[in-house]
Short mmCIF file of C-alpha atoms in Angstrom, two decimals:
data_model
loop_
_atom_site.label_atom_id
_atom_site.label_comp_id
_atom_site.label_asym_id
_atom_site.label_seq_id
_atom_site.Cartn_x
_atom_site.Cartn_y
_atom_site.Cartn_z
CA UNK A 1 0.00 0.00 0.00
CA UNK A 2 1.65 3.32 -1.02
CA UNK A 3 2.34 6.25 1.55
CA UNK A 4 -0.29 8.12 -0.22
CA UNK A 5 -3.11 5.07 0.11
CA UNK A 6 -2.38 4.74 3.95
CA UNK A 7 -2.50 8.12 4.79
CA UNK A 8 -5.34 8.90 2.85
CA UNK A 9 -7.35 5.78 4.77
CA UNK A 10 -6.26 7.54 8.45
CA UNK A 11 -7.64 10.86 7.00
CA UNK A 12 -11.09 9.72 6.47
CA UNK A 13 -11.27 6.38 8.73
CA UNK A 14 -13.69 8.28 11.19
CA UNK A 15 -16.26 9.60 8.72
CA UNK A 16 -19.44 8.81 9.67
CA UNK A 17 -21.97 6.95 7.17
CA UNK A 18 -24.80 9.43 6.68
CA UNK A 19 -28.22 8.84 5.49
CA UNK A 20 -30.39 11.92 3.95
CA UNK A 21 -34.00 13.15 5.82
CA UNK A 22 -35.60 12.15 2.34
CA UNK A 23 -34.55 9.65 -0.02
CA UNK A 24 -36.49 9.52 -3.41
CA UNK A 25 -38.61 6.28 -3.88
CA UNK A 26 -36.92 3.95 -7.03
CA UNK A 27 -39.51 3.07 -9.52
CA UNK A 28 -39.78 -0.46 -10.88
CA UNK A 29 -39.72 -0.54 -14.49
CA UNK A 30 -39.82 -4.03 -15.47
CA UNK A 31 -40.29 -7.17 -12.75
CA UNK A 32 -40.58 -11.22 -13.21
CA UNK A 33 -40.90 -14.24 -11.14
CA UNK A 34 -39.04 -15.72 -14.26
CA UNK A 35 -37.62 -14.28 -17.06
CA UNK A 36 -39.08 -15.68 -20.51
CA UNK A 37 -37.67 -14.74 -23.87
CA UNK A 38 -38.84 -13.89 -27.64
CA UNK A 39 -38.79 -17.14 -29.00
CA UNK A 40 -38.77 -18.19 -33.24
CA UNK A 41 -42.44 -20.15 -32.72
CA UNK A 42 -44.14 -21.50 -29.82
CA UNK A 43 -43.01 -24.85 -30.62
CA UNK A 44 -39.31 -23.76 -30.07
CA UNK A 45 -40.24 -22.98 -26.59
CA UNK A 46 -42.05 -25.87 -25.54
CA UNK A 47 -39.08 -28.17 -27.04
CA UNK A 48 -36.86 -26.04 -25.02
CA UNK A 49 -38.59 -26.27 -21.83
CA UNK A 50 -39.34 -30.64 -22.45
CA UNK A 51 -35.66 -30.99 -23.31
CA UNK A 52 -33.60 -28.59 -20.52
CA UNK A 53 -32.41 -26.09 -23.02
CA UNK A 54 -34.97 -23.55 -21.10
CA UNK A 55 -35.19 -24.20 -17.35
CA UNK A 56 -37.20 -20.51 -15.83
CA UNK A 57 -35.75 -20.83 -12.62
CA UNK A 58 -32.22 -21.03 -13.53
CA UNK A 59 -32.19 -17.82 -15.58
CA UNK A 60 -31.10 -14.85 -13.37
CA UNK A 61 -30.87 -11.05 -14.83
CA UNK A 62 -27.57 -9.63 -13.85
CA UNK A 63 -26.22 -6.55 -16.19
CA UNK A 64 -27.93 -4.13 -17.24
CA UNK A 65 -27.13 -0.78 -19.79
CA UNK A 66 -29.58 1.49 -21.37
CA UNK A 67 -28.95 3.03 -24.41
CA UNK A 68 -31.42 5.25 -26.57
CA UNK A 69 -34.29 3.42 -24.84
CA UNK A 70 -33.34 0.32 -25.40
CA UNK A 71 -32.42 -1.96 -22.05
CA UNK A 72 -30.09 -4.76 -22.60
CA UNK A 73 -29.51 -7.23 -20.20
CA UNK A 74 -27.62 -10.45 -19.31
CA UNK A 75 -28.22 -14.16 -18.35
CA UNK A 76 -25.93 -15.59 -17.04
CA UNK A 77 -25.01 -19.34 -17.61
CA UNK A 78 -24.37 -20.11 -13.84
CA UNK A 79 -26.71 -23.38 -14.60
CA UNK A 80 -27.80 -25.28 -17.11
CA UNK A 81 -31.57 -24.09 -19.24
CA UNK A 82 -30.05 -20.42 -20.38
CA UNK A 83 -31.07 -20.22 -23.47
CA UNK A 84 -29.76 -16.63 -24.48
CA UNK A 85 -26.81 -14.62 -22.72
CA UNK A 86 -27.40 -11.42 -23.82
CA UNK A 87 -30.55 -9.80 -24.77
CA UNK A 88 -32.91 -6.94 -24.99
CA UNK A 89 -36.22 -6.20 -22.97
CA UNK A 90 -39.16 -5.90 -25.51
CA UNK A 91 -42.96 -5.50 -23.92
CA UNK A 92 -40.96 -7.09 -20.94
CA UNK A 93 -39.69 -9.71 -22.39
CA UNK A 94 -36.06 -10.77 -23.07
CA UNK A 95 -35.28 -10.62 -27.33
CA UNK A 96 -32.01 -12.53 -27.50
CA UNK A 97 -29.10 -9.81 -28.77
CA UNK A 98 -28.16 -9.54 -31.47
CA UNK A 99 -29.90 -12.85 -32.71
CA UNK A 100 -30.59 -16.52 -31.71
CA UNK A 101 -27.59 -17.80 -33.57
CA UNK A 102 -25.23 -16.22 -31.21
CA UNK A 103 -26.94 -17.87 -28.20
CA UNK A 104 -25.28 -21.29 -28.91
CA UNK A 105 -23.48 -23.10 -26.42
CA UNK A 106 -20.48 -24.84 -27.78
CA UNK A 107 -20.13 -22.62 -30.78
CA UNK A 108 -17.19 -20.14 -29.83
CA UNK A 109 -18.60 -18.04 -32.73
CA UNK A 110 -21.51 -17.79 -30.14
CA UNK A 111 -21.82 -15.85 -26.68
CA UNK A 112 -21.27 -18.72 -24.03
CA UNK A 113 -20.87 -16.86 -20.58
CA UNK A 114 -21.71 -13.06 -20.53
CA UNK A 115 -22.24 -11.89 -17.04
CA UNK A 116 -21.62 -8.34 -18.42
CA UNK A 117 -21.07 -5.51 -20.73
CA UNK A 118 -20.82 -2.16 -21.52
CA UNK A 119 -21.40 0.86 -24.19
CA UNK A 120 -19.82 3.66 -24.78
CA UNK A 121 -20.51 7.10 -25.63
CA UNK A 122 -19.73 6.08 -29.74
CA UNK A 123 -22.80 3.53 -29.68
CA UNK A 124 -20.72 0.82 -29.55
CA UNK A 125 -21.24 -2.83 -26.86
CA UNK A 126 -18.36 -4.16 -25.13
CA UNK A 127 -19.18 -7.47 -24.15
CA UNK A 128 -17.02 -10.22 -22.21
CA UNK A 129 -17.58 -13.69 -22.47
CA UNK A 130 -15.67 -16.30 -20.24
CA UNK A 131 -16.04 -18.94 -23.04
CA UNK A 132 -17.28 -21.40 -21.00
CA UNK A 133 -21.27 -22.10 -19.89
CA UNK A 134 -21.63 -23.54 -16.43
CA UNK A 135 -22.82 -26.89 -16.10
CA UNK A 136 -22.08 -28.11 -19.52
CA UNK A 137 -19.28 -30.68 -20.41
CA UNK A 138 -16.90 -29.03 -22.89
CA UNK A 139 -13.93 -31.28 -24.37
CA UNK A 140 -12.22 -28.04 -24.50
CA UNK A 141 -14.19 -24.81 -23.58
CA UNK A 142 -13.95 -21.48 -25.59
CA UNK A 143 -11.20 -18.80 -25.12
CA UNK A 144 -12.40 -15.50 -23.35
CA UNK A 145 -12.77 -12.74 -25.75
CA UNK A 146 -14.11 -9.49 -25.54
CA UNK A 147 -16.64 -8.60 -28.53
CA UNK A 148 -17.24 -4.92 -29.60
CA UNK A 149 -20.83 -4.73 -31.43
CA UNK A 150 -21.79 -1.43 -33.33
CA UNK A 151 -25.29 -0.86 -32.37
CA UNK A 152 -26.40 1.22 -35.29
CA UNK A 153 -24.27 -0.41 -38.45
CA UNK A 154 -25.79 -3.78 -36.56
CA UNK A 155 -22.28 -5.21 -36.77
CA UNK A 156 -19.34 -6.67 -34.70
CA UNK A 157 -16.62 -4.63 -35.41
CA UNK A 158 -13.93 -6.11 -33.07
CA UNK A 159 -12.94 -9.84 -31.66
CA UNK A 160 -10.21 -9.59 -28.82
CA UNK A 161 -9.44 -13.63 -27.90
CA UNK A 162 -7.61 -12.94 -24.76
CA UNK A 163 -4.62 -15.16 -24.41
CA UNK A 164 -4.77 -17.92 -21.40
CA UNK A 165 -1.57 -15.89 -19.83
CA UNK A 166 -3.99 -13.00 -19.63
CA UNK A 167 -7.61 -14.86 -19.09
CA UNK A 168 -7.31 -18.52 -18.56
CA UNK A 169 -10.15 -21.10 -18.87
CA UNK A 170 -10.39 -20.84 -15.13
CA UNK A 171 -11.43 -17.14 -15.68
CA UNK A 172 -14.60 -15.37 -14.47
CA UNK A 173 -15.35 -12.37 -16.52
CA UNK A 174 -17.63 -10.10 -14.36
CA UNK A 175 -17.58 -6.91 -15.01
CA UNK A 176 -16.41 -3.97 -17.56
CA UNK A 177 -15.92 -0.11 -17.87
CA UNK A 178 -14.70 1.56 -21.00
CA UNK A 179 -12.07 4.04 -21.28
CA UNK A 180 -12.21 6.48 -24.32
CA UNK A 181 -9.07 8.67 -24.80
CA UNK A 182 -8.29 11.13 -27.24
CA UNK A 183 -6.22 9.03 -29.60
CA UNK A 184 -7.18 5.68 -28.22
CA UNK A 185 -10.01 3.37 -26.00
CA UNK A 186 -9.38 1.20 -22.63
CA UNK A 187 -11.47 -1.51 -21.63
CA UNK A 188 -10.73 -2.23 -17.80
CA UNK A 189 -12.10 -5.94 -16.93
CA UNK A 190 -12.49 -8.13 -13.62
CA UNK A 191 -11.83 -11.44 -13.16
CA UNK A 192 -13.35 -12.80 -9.90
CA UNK A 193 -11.84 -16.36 -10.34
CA UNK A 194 -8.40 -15.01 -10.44
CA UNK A 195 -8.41 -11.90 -8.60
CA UNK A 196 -7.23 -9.74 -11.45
CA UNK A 197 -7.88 -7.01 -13.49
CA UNK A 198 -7.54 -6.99 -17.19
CA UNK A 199 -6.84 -4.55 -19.49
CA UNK A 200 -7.51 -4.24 -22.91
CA UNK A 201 -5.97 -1.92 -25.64
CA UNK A 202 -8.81 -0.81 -28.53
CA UNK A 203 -5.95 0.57 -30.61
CA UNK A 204 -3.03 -2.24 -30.82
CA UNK A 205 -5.98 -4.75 -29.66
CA UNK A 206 -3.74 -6.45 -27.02
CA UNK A 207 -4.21 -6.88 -23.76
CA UNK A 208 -2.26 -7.77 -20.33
CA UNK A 209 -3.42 -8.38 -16.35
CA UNK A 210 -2.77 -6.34 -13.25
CA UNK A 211 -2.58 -8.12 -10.12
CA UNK A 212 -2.34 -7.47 -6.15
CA UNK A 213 -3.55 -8.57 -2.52
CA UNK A 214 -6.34 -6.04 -2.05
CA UNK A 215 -7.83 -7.81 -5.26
CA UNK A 216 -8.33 -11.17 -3.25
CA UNK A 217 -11.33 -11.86 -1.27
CA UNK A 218 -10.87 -10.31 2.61
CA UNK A 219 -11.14 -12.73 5.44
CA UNK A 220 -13.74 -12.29 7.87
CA UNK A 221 -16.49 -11.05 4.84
CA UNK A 222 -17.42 -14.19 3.91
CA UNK A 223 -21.14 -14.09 4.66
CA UNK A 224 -24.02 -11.67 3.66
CA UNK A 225 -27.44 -11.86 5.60
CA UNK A 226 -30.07 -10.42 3.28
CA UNK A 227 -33.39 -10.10 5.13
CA UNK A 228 -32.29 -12.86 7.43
CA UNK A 229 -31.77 -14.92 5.61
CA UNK A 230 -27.43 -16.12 6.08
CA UNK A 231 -25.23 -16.79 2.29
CA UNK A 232 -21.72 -17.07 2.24
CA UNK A 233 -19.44 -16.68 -0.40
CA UNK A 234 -15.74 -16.32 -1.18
CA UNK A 235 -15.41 -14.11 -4.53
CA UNK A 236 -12.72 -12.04 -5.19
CA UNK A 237 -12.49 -8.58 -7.25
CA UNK A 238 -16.09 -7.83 -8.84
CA UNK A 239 -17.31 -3.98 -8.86
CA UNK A 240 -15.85 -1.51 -11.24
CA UNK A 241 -16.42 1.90 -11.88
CA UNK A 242 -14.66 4.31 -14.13
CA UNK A 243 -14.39 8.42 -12.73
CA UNK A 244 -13.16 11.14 -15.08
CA UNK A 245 -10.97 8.50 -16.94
CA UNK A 246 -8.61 9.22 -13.96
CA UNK A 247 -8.86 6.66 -11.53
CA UNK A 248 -10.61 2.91 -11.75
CA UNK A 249 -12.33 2.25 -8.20
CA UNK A 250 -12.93 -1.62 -7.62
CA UNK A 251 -13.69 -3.89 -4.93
CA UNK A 252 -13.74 -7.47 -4.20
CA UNK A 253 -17.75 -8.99 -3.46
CA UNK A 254 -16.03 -10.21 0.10
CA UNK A 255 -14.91 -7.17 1.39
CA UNK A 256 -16.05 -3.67 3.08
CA UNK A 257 -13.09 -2.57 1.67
CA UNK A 258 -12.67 0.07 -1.64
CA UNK A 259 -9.67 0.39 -3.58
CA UNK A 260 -8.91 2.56 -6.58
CA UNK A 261 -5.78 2.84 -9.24
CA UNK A 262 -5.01 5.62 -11.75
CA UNK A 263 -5.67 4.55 -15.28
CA UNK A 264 -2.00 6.28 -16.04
CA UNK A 265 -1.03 3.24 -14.47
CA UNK A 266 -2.68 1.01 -16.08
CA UNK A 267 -2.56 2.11 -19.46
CA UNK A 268 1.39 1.52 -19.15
CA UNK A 269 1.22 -2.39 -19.61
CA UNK A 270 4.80 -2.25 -17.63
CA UNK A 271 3.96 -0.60 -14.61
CA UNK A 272 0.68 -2.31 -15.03
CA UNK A 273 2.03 -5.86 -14.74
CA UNK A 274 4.77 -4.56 -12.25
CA UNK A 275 4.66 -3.62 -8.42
CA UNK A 276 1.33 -1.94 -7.54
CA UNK A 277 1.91 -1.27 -3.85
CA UNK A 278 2.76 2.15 -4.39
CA UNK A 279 -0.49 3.23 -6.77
CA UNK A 280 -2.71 1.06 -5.04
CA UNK A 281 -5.59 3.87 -3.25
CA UNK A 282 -7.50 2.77 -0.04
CA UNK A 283 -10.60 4.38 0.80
CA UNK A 284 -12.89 3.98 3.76
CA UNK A 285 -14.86 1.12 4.18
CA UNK A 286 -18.37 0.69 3.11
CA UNK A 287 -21.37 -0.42 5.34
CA UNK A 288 -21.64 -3.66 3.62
CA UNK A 289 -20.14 -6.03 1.02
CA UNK A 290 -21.21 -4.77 -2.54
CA UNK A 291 -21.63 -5.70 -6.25
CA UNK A 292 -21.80 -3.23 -8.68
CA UNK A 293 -20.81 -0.01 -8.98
CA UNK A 294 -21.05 2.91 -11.27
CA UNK A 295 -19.48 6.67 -11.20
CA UNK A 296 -21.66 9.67 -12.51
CA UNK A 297 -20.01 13.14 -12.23
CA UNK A 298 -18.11 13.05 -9.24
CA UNK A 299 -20.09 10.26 -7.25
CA UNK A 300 -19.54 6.86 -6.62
CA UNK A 301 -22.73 5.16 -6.17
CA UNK A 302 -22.96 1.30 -5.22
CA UNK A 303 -25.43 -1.41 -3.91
CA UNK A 304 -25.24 -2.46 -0.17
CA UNK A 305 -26.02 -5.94 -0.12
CA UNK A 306 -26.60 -6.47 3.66
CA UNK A 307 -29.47 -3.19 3.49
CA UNK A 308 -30.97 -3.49 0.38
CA UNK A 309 -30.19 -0.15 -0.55
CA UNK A 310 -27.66 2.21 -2.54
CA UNK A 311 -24.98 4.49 -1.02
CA UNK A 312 -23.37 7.05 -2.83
CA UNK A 313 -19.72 8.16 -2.33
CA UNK A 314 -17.65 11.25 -2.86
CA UNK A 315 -14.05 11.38 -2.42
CA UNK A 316 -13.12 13.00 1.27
CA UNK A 317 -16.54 12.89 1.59
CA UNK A 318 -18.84 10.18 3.67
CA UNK A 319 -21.19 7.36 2.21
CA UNK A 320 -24.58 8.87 2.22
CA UNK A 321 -27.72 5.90 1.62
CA UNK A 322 -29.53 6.89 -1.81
CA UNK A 323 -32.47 4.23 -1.39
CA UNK A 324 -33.21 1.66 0.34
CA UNK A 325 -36.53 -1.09 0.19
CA UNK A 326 -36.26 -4.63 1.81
CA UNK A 327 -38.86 -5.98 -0.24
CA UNK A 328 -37.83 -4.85 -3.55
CA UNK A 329 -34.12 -3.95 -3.58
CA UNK A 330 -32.70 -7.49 -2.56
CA UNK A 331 -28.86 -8.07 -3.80
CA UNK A 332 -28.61 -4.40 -5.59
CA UNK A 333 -26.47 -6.04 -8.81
CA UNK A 334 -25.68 -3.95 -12.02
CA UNK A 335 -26.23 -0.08 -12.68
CA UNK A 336 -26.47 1.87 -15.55
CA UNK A 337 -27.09 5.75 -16.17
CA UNK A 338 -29.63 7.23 -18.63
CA UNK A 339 -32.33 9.91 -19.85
CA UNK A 340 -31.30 11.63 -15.88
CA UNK A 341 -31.67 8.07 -13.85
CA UNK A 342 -29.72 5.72 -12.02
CA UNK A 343 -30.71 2.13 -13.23
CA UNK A 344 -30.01 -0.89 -11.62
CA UNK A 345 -31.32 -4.50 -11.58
CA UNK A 346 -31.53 -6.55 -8.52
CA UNK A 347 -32.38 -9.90 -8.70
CA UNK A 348 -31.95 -11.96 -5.10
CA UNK A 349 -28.57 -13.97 -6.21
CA UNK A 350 -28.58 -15.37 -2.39
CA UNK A 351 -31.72 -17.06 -2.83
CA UNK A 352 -30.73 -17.87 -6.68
CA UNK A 353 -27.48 -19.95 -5.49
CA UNK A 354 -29.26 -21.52 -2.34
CA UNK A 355 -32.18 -22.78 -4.72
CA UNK A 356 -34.76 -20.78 -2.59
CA UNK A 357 -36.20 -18.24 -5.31
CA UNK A 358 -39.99 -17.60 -4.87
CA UNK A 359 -42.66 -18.86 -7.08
CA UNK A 360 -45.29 -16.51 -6.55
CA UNK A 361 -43.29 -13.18 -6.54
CA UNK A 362 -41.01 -11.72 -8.07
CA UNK A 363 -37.66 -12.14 -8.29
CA UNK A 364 -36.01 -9.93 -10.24
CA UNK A 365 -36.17 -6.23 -11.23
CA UNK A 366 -35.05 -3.26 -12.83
CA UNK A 367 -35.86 -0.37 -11.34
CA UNK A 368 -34.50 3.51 -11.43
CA UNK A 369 -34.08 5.87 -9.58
CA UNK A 370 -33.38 10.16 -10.51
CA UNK A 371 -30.16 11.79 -10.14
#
């Protein structure tokens, strides 16, 4: 930990986390019990559901981005019956993206694993696939790659196949922010499985990974109890949130702690794949483990798993609580920004991965809330 990351940690160690007299009340745009999809013919849908391909229960909404009106979102293949990775909500109903074809597992010209993805201010998806579904038995699963779409031309306009020294089949994708420069673009990605973050090089399309300690899960923040209900887990660097192309905040799911790294730094693939101690920022710790994060303006905002709400975060400032709902803000996941709104999507992943997801309520969301 640099000089600089220590003393910065004293400095604000005894803020106090505040909460605002009146916090505005998220709307919920779309909700399900189970997610269901656009499918070619109602016949294709009842195979699916006879033969395993679609299994409701095992399809959980975890990113999210809005762009022009239109809300994509991701699936997940944590479990087997995911038909389609990627999509977009129509009448509230998931229309795999960009088409069926690219939905096929065991085709590695096909999205296999997409927990996430992002789009910049050009119109153009990042998207990161793991190359590997969950649950399926691959003689040799996909590489990783990172797929740039152009939404208007309708068109993939860049395939990054990350090498195994950079993303091995071991990998876990999760999340993505997008750097545009001047003269160039950055895509900064985590890997939970091996506590690392990758980076990615638009213009000489290479990439390399950044490692350190504070990256790796923290002991003692194994379990989360959600509405009483106790779920442990054990995953490593997961948020990520990109402020003023300046500095790349991050944090591991078990932790309270936040960390954050100046892009200089890892734009330079040598320092980047050198000695981090001294670049390495600690801030204070947060109320409760987190997923996602996002940065608009000059505030961090991020979901508190343990409250069911969203803080917000300045730098030398305190956490302030945004909103907050018990019933419908369980496991606060992925946010996006749009038309003057925070989005997010929450969609009870502790009752997802114990098996105990209700059949007569819903399950998952996306909801918004003004800025």
């Amino acid at each position: 930990m640099s000089p600089m990351g220590a003393s910065f940690a004293l400095l604000v160690s005894s803020l106090l986390v505040g909460s605002p007299s009146a916090q505005p009340q998220p709307e919920v745009v779309h909700e399900w019990t189970f997610v269901d999809y656009v499918w070619p013919d109602e016949e294709s849908r009842i195979e699916a559901l006879q033969n395993g391909d679609y299994i409701p229960e095992n399809c959980a909404i975890t990113g999210l981005k809005v762009y022009n009106g239109d809300i994509f979102v991701t699936t997940p293949r944590w479990k087997p019956g995911v038909p389609a990775a990627l999509s977009r909500v129509v009448d509230g109903v998931l229309a795999p993206y960009p088409r069926w074809e690219l939905q096929e597992i065991g085709n590695c010209h096909a999205f296999q694993f997409v927990q996430s993805m992002e789009i910049d201010a050009l119109g153009r998806m990042w998207i990161i696939d793991t190359g590997r579904a969950e649950g399926f038995n691959y003689s040799e699963p996909c590489p990783a790659k990172l797929r740039v779409w152009d939404i208007a031309d309708e068109r993939f306009i860049r395939m990054h196949e990350f090498p195994s020294s950079v993303v091995p089949p071991t990998n876990f994708l999760n999340d993505i922010v997008v750097d545009l420069t001047e003269e160039d673009a950055y895509a900064y990605i985590t890997d939970a499985n091996e506590a690392a973050l990758i980076v990615y090089r638009y213009r000489r399309d290479e990439s390399w990974v950044a490692r350190h300690e504070v990256m790796l899960p923290t002991p003692g923040a194994e379990t989360i109890i959600i509405n009483g209900v106790e779920f442990s887990t054990n995953t490593a660097i997961d948020g990520i949130a990109l402020w003023n192309s300046e500095q790349v905040y991050f944090c591991p799911l078990t932790s309270f702690e936040l960390y954050s790294i100046p892009t200089e730094i890892l734009r330079n693939e040598t320092l980047a794949t050198g000695n981090l101690d001294d670049y390495i920022i600690e801030h204070p710790q947060r109320p409760s483990q987190a997923d996602g994060m996002v940065v608009v303006g000059d505030t961090l905002y991020f979901g508190s798993l343990a409250e069911n709400a969203i803080y917000s975060y300045r730098v030398n400032n305190s956490y302030e609580m945004v909103a907050r709902d018990d019933v419908t803000m369980e496991w606060v996941d992925t946010f996006a920004v749009s038309d003057g709104y925070l989005w997010f999507t929450t969609n009870r992943l502790h009752l997802f991965f114990l098996g105990q997801l209700a059949e007569d309520e819903p399950n998952f969301r996306i909801m918004r809330v003004p800025l």
